[in-house]
Every structure is written in structure tokens, then in C-alpha cells.
Amino acid sequence: QKEVEQDPGPLSVPEGAIVSLNCTYSNSAFQYFMWYRQYSRKGPELLMYTYSSGNKEDGRFTAQVDKSSKYISLFIRDSQPSDSATYLCAMTKNSGYALNFGKGTSLLVTP
Amino acid sequence: NAGVMQNPRHLVRRRGQEARLRCSPMKGHSHVYWYRQLPEEGLKFMVYLQKENIIDESGMPKERFSAEFPKEGPSILRIQQVVRGDSAAYFCASSPVPTSGVDTQYFGPGTRLTVL
């Protein structure tokens, strides 16, 4: 079993839709959870990170962590065509540095 | 502010040649990480370096791969005697000295290595 599982998609939604992206993980030692956005042929760009369980909101983006279920989510409200990219979840242990990534979910927001 | 810089962006090598990938961290960052992204796979941690020190190379293949981060100049990921399976995107990330429990890593654009 991989430590971090992420559905690769692709996920196609109309502009303005609410998008839900998810990852599950198996290592209960993970404490920090990140979401990166990666445009085609570019490097990953950090969107948000959260520590332990709970919610964090930043503009149109909301990250949720449920450690009891080993499940994290990223919600995108009012999705825009410019949100079309691959979204990577990543996580690490406390005081960790080696990020463990999911394979990424490809999102397409159509006008 | 310049972000993490990597060069070359694209590198083509024939089997058996050497590949050298360079990474300049963001200004003020003293920690460098290398990751590899194979086709259809997620990014995999390779090595963590600070200036003149390899902190953790547990993700590096045991042979042919080496990394350094000298006192002056960029970090170098070196792959000797490349094989077709080395074809991948190699990403460098950098972080400042962490002030909380985790290093916030900022990624460069990557070097796409193709081995013919």
C-alpha cells in the first residue's frame, strides 16, 4: 500500500463549480499536510499547508484534515479556468523534511 | 525576488553519459532538497542538503547518483552512466531555516532529463 493515495482524475468541471480534491494516507505519524498546484511542465507551487487536524481557509481555497480517518481535502470555490492544473497533496512528520506526495489530480475547469 | 532556479531546463543524454543538474536556492535559503518525478508517478524525495553537508540521502539510488551543495555556488545533482530509467523530471526545492515544526519548501521549475 502506498503511503499517500490520490485519484489521478482527470476531473472536469464547469467554471464556477465547487471542486473537491482528496487524498488518503496510511502513516499516522504525518502531522503536516500541504497542497501544491503544478501547471504543465512547471514546478509545484505551494498553495496551503495545515498542521494536524482542522480547517484552513485562504481566499477561494479551503484545506481540511481529518487525522482520525487519515483523509485530507482541498476545496476550491468559484472555480476558474486558470485553476486548471494538477493538484498534489504532500505530507510529512513533525520536524520532517522529506515530503511524501500523492500522484496528483488533474483538474480541468471549462469556461 | 528570484525563485528557485534550475538549469538546464531540458537535458538530453545518451546511455552511459553523465548528467549534471544545477539548483540555485531562493535568496536567504540554506536548505536544498532534490525530488524525482517519474512518468505517471508522484514526486519522490531523493536527498536533503545544507551548505557543505548531506543531511539525508536515503532516497538516492545507491549507485551512480550523488549530490553536493558547496559553500559557494549552486547545488549539483550528478548522475553517472545514465540509463533510460533515469529519464524523469528532477525538481529542486529550497527552504529557510525552519522556525516551526516543518520546512516550507519552494520548488524550482525542474530539469527534464531524457536518456536516449
XYZ file of N, CA and C in Angstrom:
681
model
N 0.846 -1.194 0.000
C 0.000 0.000 0.000
C 0.886 1.250 0.000
N 0.620 2.171 -0.927
C 1.379 3.415 -0.949
C 1.010 4.237 0.277
N 1.987 5.040 0.740
C 1.729 5.862 1.923
C 0.696 6.940 1.652
N 0.685 7.476 0.446
C -0.249 8.550 0.085
C -0.961 8.164 -1.210
N -2.280 8.146 -1.150
C -3.084 7.782 -2.316
C -3.882 9.000 -2.777
N -3.883 9.202 -4.090
C -4.606 10.339 -4.660
C -5.140 9.916 -6.019
N -6.419 10.123 -6.242
C -7.044 9.778 -7.515
C -6.495 10.695 -8.602
N -5.927 10.143 -9.667
C -5.309 10.997 -10.680
C -6.286 11.749 -11.568
N -7.586 11.366 -11.521
C -8.565 12.012 -12.388
C -8.426 11.508 -13.827
N -8.683 12.327 -14.844
C -8.891 13.768 -14.742
C -10.283 14.135 -14.235
N -10.359 15.311 -13.633
C -11.599 15.854 -13.116
C -11.942 17.088 -13.949
N -13.122 17.071 -14.552
C -13.539 18.181 -15.400
C -14.792 18.812 -14.813
N -14.761 20.127 -14.589
C -15.900 20.831 -14.002
C -16.157 22.105 -14.787
N -17.380 22.615 -14.761
C -17.653 23.908 -15.406
C -17.192 25.057 -14.524
N -16.871 26.154 -15.132
C -16.468 27.357 -14.410
C -17.517 27.717 -13.365
N -17.048 28.088 -12.168
C -17.950 28.463 -11.087
C -18.302 27.317 -10.151
N -17.981 26.097 -10.512
C -18.298 24.933 -9.673
C -17.393 24.891 -8.448
N -17.868 24.157 -7.443
C -17.034 23.862 -6.282
C -16.294 22.556 -6.562
N -14.993 22.584 -6.370
C -14.158 21.419 -6.639
C -13.706 20.811 -5.316
N -13.747 19.502 -5.242
C -13.270 18.782 -4.071
C -12.175 17.814 -4.493
N -11.004 17.979 -3.906
C -9.855 17.124 -4.191
C -9.451 16.428 -2.896
N -9.057 15.170 -2.986
C -8.846 14.389 -1.766
C -7.607 13.520 -1.840
N -7.092 13.216 -0.653
C -6.008 12.255 -0.514
C -6.252 11.431 0.740
N -5.827 10.191 0.698
C -5.808 9.364 1.898
C -4.361 8.956 2.162
N -4.079 8.615 3.392
C -2.721 8.228 3.735
C -2.748 7.142 4.795
N -1.618 6.480 4.947
C -1.590 5.331 5.863
C -0.698 5.559 7.084
N 0.191 6.532 7.025
C 1.155 6.733 8.102
C 0.601 7.714 9.136
N 0.268 7.218 10.297
C -0.336 8.064 11.335
C 0.654 9.079 11.906
N 1.931 8.969 11.560
C 2.931 9.918 12.057
C 2.905 11.235 11.282
N 2.234 11.283 10.143
C 2.178 12.526 9.372
C 1.425 13.589 10.166
N 2.020 14.777 10.244
C 1.429 15.862 11.020
C 1.202 17.122 10.179
N 2.009 17.302 9.133
C 1.902 18.485 8.289
C 1.405 18.065 6.918
N 0.427 18.825 6.432
C -0.241 18.461 5.192
C -0.246 19.680 4.268
N 0.201 19.455 3.041
C 0.313 20.550 2.087
C -0.459 20.243 0.809
N -0.835 21.299 0.144
C -1.377 21.202 -1.201
C -0.523 22.066 -2.123
N -0.095 21.441 -3.209
C 0.672 22.142 -4.234
C -0.135 22.130 -5.530
N 0.050 23.168 -6.333
C -0.532 23.237 -7.658
C 0.618 23.186 -8.657
N 0.450 22.386 -9.688
C 1.501 22.246 -10.696
C 0.895 22.423 -12.078
N 1.281 23.484 -12.752
C 0.885 23.663 -14.139
C 1.787 22.817 -15.023
N 1.299 22.525 -16.208
C 2.016 21.644 -17.117
C 3.443 22.134 -17.355
N 4.397 21.242 -17.188
C 5.818 21.494 -17.443
C 6.404 22.554 -16.498
N 5.770 22.754 -15.338
C 6.279 23.709 -14.353
C 6.544 23.002 -13.036
N 7.156 23.713 -12.096
C 7.379 23.158 -10.774
C 6.165 23.306 -9.878
N 6.048 22.489 -8.839
C 4.926 22.618 -7.896
C 4.980 23.951 -7.149
N 3.806 24.541 -6.965
C 3.656 25.823 -6.271
C 2.848 25.578 -5.006
N 3.390 25.955 -3.852
C 2.701 25.727 -2.586
C 1.443 26.590 -2.500
N 0.303 25.941 -2.249
C -0.970 26.658 -2.072
C -1.251 26.877 -0.596
N -1.227 25.790 0.174
C -1.608 25.878 1.573
C -0.939 24.756 2.337
N -0.752 24.989 3.631
C -0.386 23.863 4.475
C -1.113 23.987 5.804
N -1.397 22.840 6.395
C -2.079 22.781 7.680
C -1.322 21.838 8.593
N -1.497 22.086 9.867
C -0.864 21.244 10.873
C -1.942 20.463 11.598
N -1.785 19.174 11.672
C -2.684 18.271 12.378
C -4.094 18.398 11.806
N -5.095 18.158 12.604
C -6.465 18.172 12.102
C -7.046 19.572 12.088
N -8.097 19.752 11.290
C -8.785 21.023 11.267
C -8.910 21.584 9.873
N -9.406 22.808 9.815
C -9.641 23.501 8.558
C -8.770 24.741 8.459
N -8.463 25.094 7.218
C -7.748 26.352 6.969
C -8.283 26.944 5.678
N -8.570 28.224 5.700
C -9.151 28.868 4.527
C -8.230 29.969 4.036
N -8.119 30.089 2.705
C -7.319 31.146 2.099
C -7.999 31.525 0.793
N -8.768 32.599 0.842
C -9.472 33.026 -0.365
C -10.476 31.985 -0.808
N -10.361 31.528 -2.038
C -11.295 30.530 -2.582
C -10.919 29.096 -2.184
N -9.819 28.930 -1.478
C -9.312 27.599 -1.155
C -9.531 27.288 0.325
N -9.992 26.058 0.597
C -10.137 25.570 1.960
C -9.502 24.193 2.050
N -8.609 24.020 3.019
C -7.983 22.723 3.259
C -8.559 22.131 4.529
N -8.847 20.840 4.475
C -9.363 20.128 5.642
C -8.508 18.901 5.901
N -8.281 18.630 7.175
C -7.541 17.432 7.573
C -8.367 16.679 8.601
N -8.579 15.406 8.371
C -9.246 14.529 9.324
C -8.263 13.407 9.649
N -7.525 13.576 10.730
C -6.499 12.593 11.068
C -7.105 11.272 11.507
N -8.301 11.313 12.086
C -8.912 10.061 12.539
C -9.221 9.147 11.358
N -9.529 9.747 10.221
C -9.828 8.976 9.014
C -8.641 8.907 8.065
N -7.571 9.620 8.391
C -6.387 9.708 7.520
C -6.816 10.184 6.136
N -7.476 11.337 6.122
C -8.119 11.841 4.914
C -7.965 13.348 4.890
N -7.464 13.872 3.755
C -7.361 15.320 3.630
C -8.069 15.769 2.364
N -8.535 17.006 2.380
C -9.290 17.543 1.248
C -8.859 18.963 0.946
N -9.017 19.323 -0.308
C -8.867 20.714 -0.746
C -10.129 21.075 -1.512
N -10.781 22.159 -1.075
C -11.968 22.643 -1.770
C -11.623 23.948 -2.481
N -12.091 24.060 -3.712
C -11.914 25.291 -4.480
C -13.301 25.819 -4.814
N -13.600 27.015 -4.305
C -14.900 27.633 -4.599
C -14.799 28.492 -5.849
N -15.924 28.658 -6.516
C -15.981 29.530 -7.691
C -14.792 29.243 -8.624
N -14.672 28.013 -9.040
C -13.505 27.607 -9.830
C -13.409 28.400 -11.137
N -12.179 28.657 -11.534
C -11.877 29.447 -12.723
C -11.052 28.612 -13.714
N -11.124 28.940 -14.993
C -10.279 28.205 -15.958
C -8.792 28.239 -15.589
N -8.360 29.323 -14.936
C -6.953 29.426 -14.530
C -6.590 28.450 -13.413
N -7.606 27.815 -12.805
C -7.348 26.793 -11.791
C -7.001 25.447 -12.431
N -7.139 25.343 -13.729
C -6.826 24.097 -14.427
C -5.346 23.771 -14.257
N -5.066 22.665 -13.608
C -3.697 22.288 -13.255
C -3.755 20.909 -12.604
N -2.605 20.417 -12.216
C -2.550 19.199 -11.402
C -2.332 19.610 -9.954
N -3.124 19.043 -9.065
C -3.047 19.370 -7.641
C -2.426 18.187 -6.893
N -1.363 18.498 -6.177
C -0.600 17.481 -5.456
C -0.804 17.657 -3.965
N -1.134 16.572 -3.292
C -1.091 16.619 -1.836
C 0.282 16.108 -1.396
N 0.741 16.630 -0.278
C 2.032 16.212 0.271
C 1.939 16.246 1.783
N 2.699 15.436 2.444
C 2.629 15.391 3.897
C 3.954 14.919 4.471
N 4.171 15.260 5.738
C 5.403 14.870 6.387
C 5.184 14.794 7.890
N 6.167 14.208 8.556
C 6.076 14.055 10.010
C 6.468 15.361 10.692
N 6.218 15.456 11.980
C 6.650 16.605 12.747
C 8.169 16.718 12.679
N 8.645 17.935 12.422
C 10.084 18.173 12.223
C 10.619 17.411 11.022
N 9.721 17.009 10.132
C 10.144 16.278 8.942
C 10.515 17.213 7.821
N 11.168 16.653 6.829
C 11.546 17.452 5.675
C 11.288 16.700 4.387
N 11.289 15.382 4.421
C 11.034 14.597 3.215
C 9.535 14.562 2.985
N 9.076 15.311 1.981
C 7.659 15.342 1.681
C 7.255 14.058 0.953
N 6.112 13.534 1.352
C 5.538 12.362 0.703
C 4.357 12.835 -0.140
N 4.477 12.672 -1.429
C 3.498 13.220 -2.360
C 2.530 12.153 -2.854
N 1.291 12.589 -3.134
C 0.394 11.806 -3.946
C 0.775 11.975 -5.406
N 0.137 11.189 -6.277
C 0.458 11.264 -7.694
C -0.087 12.523 -8.353
N -1.049 13.177 -7.693
C -1.630 14.371 -8.266
C -2.957 14.095 -8.947
N -3.878 15.061 -8.847
C -5.163 15.007 -9.549
C -5.181 16.090 -10.609
N -5.454 15.695 -11.839
C -5.527 16.653 -12.943
C -6.921 17.272 -12.987
N -6.987 18.595 -12.902
C -8.254 19.334 -12.889
C -8.366 20.195 -14.138
N -9.521 20.130 -14.780
C -9.812 20.989 -15.924
C -11.094 21.754 -15.630
N -11.012 23.081 -15.627
C -12.173 23.923 -15.425
C -12.536 24.530 -16.783
N -13.707 24.194 -17.266
C -14.095 24.626 -18.611
C -14.949 25.892 -18.549
N -14.698 26.848 -19.460
C -15.467 28.114 -19.447
C -16.938 27.864 -19.765
N 11.922 39.199 -6.224
C 12.743 38.125 -5.656
C 12.744 36.938 -6.602
N 13.950 36.485 -6.951
C 14.041 35.326 -7.816
C 13.654 34.107 -7.000
N 12.958 33.197 -7.656
C 12.617 31.943 -7.010
C 13.768 30.969 -7.122
N 13.460 29.696 -6.900
C 14.445 28.641 -7.055
C 14.757 28.502 -8.551
N 16.017 28.484 -8.874
C 16.414 28.394 -10.281
C 17.080 27.047 -10.542
N 16.704 26.452 -11.647
C 17.303 25.193 -12.047
C 17.765 25.288 -13.496
N 18.896 24.695 -13.768
C 19.330 24.611 -15.156
C 20.179 23.373 -15.362
N 20.142 22.822 -16.574
C 19.296 23.273 -17.667
C 17.844 22.878 -17.451
N 16.943 23.429 -18.178
C 15.540 23.045 -18.070
C 15.287 21.710 -18.772
N 16.007 21.473 -19.821
C 15.899 20.212 -20.561
C 17.314 19.711 -20.818
N 17.493 18.403 -20.646
C 18.808 17.802 -20.830
C 18.627 16.457 -21.519
N 19.335 16.276 -22.608
C 19.289 15.013 -23.331
C 20.668 14.375 -23.243
N 20.696 13.132 -22.838
C 21.947 12.387 -22.730
C 21.758 11.013 -23.368
N 22.855 10.470 -23.865
C 22.854 9.096 -24.355
C 23.236 8.175 -23.207
N 22.800 6.955 -23.299
C 23.138 5.975 -22.272
C 24.639 5.950 -22.033
N 25.023 5.930 -20.756
C 26.433 5.887 -20.395
C 27.071 7.243 -20.150
N 26.404 8.317 -20.571
C 26.952 9.652 -20.334
C 26.641 10.117 -18.912
N 27.191 11.263 -18.558
C 26.932 11.852 -17.247
C 25.950 13.009 -17.381
N 25.097 13.150 -16.381
C 24.174 14.280 -16.331
C 24.470 15.099 -15.073
N 24.551 16.423 -15.246
C 24.742 17.340 -14.117
C 23.592 18.326 -14.090
N 22.873 18.333 -12.979
C 21.718 19.198 -12.815
C 22.058 20.208 -11.728
N 21.746 21.474 -11.997
C 22.124 22.534 -11.064
C 20.898 23.203 -10.459
N 21.049 23.628 -9.220
C 19.948 24.265 -8.491
C 20.489 25.413 -7.661
N 19.939 26.606 -7.867
C 20.258 27.749 -7.026
C 19.054 28.045 -6.151
N 19.204 27.951 -4.828
C 18.047 28.165 -3.950
C 17.616 29.622 -3.937
N 16.441 29.857 -3.370
C 15.970 31.222 -3.190
C 16.924 31.973 -2.273
N 16.984 33.264 -2.447
C 17.842 34.105 -1.630
C 17.467 33.930 -0.165
N 18.474 33.703 0.653
C 18.223 33.542 2.086
C 17.920 32.117 2.507
N 17.781 31.214 1.551
C 17.506 29.812 1.878
C 18.820 29.032 1.936
N 18.941 28.220 2.978
C 20.179 27.468 3.153
C 19.967 25.954 3.081
N 18.712 25.547 2.818
C 18.400 24.120 2.762
C 17.928 23.792 1.349
N 18.425 22.691 0.819
C 18.078 22.271 -0.535
C 17.631 20.815 -0.524
N 16.620 20.528 -1.315
C 16.068 19.180 -1.425
C 15.952 18.847 -2.910
N 16.212 17.588 -3.221
C 16.006 17.117 -4.592
C 14.924 16.041 -4.590
N 14.043 16.137 -5.582
C 12.980 15.161 -5.786
C 13.010 14.705 -7.244
N 12.526 13.495 -7.456
C 12.426 12.967 -8.814
C 10.970 12.619 -9.110
N 10.522 12.979 -10.299
C 9.155 12.668 -10.719
C 9.231 11.806 -11.968
N 9.002 10.517 -11.790
C 8.968 9.602 -12.923
C 7.615 9.724 -13.617
N 7.550 9.368 -14.903
C 6.266 9.430 -15.609
C 5.184 8.659 -14.862
N 4.040 9.282 -14.707
C 2.868 8.669 -14.060
C 3.095 8.382 -12.569
N 4.112 8.990 -11.985
C 4.375 8.779 -10.566
C 4.403 10.121 -9.832
N 4.245 10.062 -8.528
C 4.374 11.269 -7.726
C 5.829 11.617 -7.500
N 6.053 12.804 -6.964
C 7.416 13.208 -6.648
C 7.963 12.348 -5.511
N 9.217 11.929 -5.656
C 9.862 11.108 -4.640
C 11.086 11.839 -4.107
N 11.171 11.915 -2.796
C 12.309 12.544 -2.145
C 13.595 11.787 -2.464
N 14.646 12.547 -2.755
C 15.943 11.920 -3.013
C 16.961 12.269 -1.927
N 17.171 13.585 -1.702
C 18.264 13.987 -0.828
C 17.981 15.355 -0.263
N 18.520 15.576 0.961
C 18.382 16.851 1.663
C 19.787 17.325 2.011
N 20.092 18.566 1.623
C 21.428 19.101 1.858
C 21.345 20.478 2.509
N 22.331 20.746 3.325
C 22.625 22.104 3.753
C 24.017 22.434 3.231
N 24.406 23.660 3.361
C 25.708 24.059 2.814
C 26.816 23.115 3.301
N 27.481 22.488 2.352
C 28.626 21.606 2.598
C 28.265 20.348 3.379
N 26.999 20.057 3.554
C 26.609 18.860 4.306
C 25.458 18.130 3.627
N 25.569 16.816 3.549
C 24.443 15.982 3.146
C 23.755 15.532 4.427
N 22.496 15.948 4.592
C 21.780 15.628 5.825
C 21.099 14.270 5.715
N 20.485 14.005 4.575
C 19.740 12.752 4.395
C 19.739 12.410 2.919
N 20.336 11.298 2.558
C 20.329 10.851 1.161
C 19.636 9.503 1.027
N 18.690 9.250 1.911
C 18.039 7.946 1.949
C 17.218 7.650 0.695
N 16.830 8.670 -0.046
C 16.045 8.455 -1.258
C 16.873 8.348 -2.525
N 18.146 8.447 -2.392
C 19.034 8.393 -3.566
C 19.337 6.936 -3.917
N 19.304 6.582 -5.194
C 19.809 5.259 -5.570
C 21.252 5.102 -5.095
N 21.596 3.880 -4.717
C 22.898 3.650 -4.079
C 24.050 3.886 -5.029
N 23.843 3.660 -6.286
C 24.937 3.793 -7.244
C 24.606 4.865 -8.273
N 25.635 5.467 -8.789
C 25.612 6.415 -9.912
C 25.087 7.797 -9.549
N 24.398 7.957 -8.463
C 23.815 9.252 -8.103
C 24.620 9.874 -6.960
N 24.860 11.182 -7.053
C 25.492 11.901 -5.968
C 24.985 13.332 -5.983
N 25.092 13.987 -4.837
C 24.633 15.371 -4.725
C 25.595 16.133 -3.840
N 25.683 17.440 -4.105
C 26.514 18.297 -3.275
C 25.902 19.685 -3.227
N 26.251 20.414 -2.195
C 25.825 21.806 -2.042
C 27.027 22.535 -1.448
N 27.909 23.033 -2.311
C 29.156 23.630 -1.817
C 28.911 24.973 -1.127
N 29.958 25.434 -0.459
C 29.875 26.710 0.250
C 29.527 27.844 -0.719
N 30.102 27.799 -1.887
C 29.817 28.785 -2.924
C 29.232 28.071 -4.133
N 28.217 28.669 -4.728
C 27.678 28.099 -5.953
C 26.446 27.259 -5.722
N 25.902 26.741 -6.833
C 24.639 26.008 -6.745
C 24.811 24.593 -6.205
N 23.689 23.984 -5.866
C 23.677 22.562 -5.552
C 23.721 21.791 -6.875
N 24.412 20.667 -6.864
C 24.564 19.840 -8.062
C 24.047 18.438 -7.772
N 23.191 17.943 -8.658
C 22.810 16.527 -8.654
C 23.506 15.903 -9.856
N 24.289 14.887 -9.592
C 25.108 14.267 -10.629
C 24.666 12.825 -10.812
N 24.434 12.470 -12.060
C 24.068 11.096 -12.396
C 25.109 10.573 -13.378
N 25.837 9.570 -12.947
C 26.865 8.993 -13.817
C 26.283 7.818 -14.606
N 26.830 7.614 -15.801
C 26.467 6.451 -16.626
C 24.950 6.295 -16.708
N 24.287 7.309 -17.203
C 22.821 7.335 -17.200
C 22.260 6.152 -17.998
N 21.082 5.697 -17.543
C 20.328 4.641 -18.219
C 18.942 5.203 -18.533
N 18.200 4.491 -19.400
C 16.900 5.005 -19.837
C 15.962 5.214 -18.656
N 16.075 4.380 -17.634
C 15.209 4.521 -16.459
C 15.444 5.782 -15.657
N 16.532 6.509 -15.957
C 16.786 7.776 -15.269
C 15.981 8.917 -15.887
N 15.356 8.680 -17.014
C 14.546 9.720 -17.666
C 13.404 10.113 -16.733
N 13.365 11.383 -16.383
C 12.390 11.871 -15.407
C 12.529 13.376 -15.318
N 11.629 13.970 -14.534
C 11.780 15.379 -14.170
C 12.404 15.427 -12.783
N 13.441 16.218 -12.648
C 14.140 16.353 -11.370
C 13.880 17.760 -10.840
N 13.295 17.812 -9.654
C 12.942 19.089 -9.048
C 13.809 19.355 -7.829
N 14.190 20.587 -7.719
C 14.903 21.069 -6.549
C 13.956 21.960 -5.763
N 14.050 21.902 -4.459
C 13.286 22.795 -3.597
C 14.236 23.401 -2.583
N 13.879 24.562 -2.074
C 14.694 25.161 -1.026
C 13.796 25.666 0.091
N 14.390 25.825 1.261
C 13.645 26.366 2.394
C 14.598 27.173 3.268
N 14.035 28.121 4.035
C 14.854 28.812 5.010
C 15.058 27.916 6.218
N 15.822 28.367 7.181
C 15.934 27.635 8.431
C 14.543 27.602 9.059
N 14.013 26.425 9.377
C 12.628 26.349 9.842
C 12.434 27.025 11.190
N 11.357 27.773 11.305
C 11.017 28.423 12.571
C 9.893 27.688 13.281
N 9.240 26.792 12.599
C 8.212 25.957 13.222
C 8.594 24.514 12.969
N 7.645 23.634 13.021
C 7.985 22.220 13.001
C 8.266 21.629 11.640
N 8.134 22.404 10.581
C 8.330 21.823 9.263
C 8.983 22.849 8.354
N 9.753 22.346 7.409
C 10.380 23.222 6.429
C 9.386 23.491 5.311
N 9.067 24.746 5.064
C 8.207 25.088 3.933
C 9.069 25.118 2.685
N 8.811 24.226 1.764
C 9.670 24.045 0.610
C 9.082 24.714 -0.624
N 9.934 25.435 -1.323
C 9.569 26.130 -2.545
C 10.335 25.479 -3.700
N 9.587 25.113 -4.727
C 10.147 24.319 -5.800
C 10.587 25.160 -6.991
N 11.613 24.665 -7.647
C 12.033 25.217 -8.914
C 11.240 24.636 -10.065
N 11.533 25.068 -11.296
C 10.772 24.619 -12.467
C 11.133 23.221 -12.938
N 12.214 22.670 -12.415
C 12.589 21.318 -12.775
C 13.531 21.231 -13.963
N 14.252 20.122 -14.014
C 15.062 19.744 -15.179
C 14.500 18.438 -15.706
N 14.144 18.456 -16.979
C 13.611 17.251 -17.608
C 14.737 16.534 -18.326
N 15.089 15.379 -17.799
C 16.182 14.590 -18.339
C 15.615 13.499 -19.245
N 16.129 13.447 -20.438
C 15.774 12.388 -21.379
C 17.036 11.625 -21.725
N 16.982 10.311 -21.537
C 18.117 9.454 -21.861
C 17.765 8.644 -23.106
N 18.574 8.816 -24.136
C 18.303 8.121 -25.406
C 18.965 6.751 -25.429
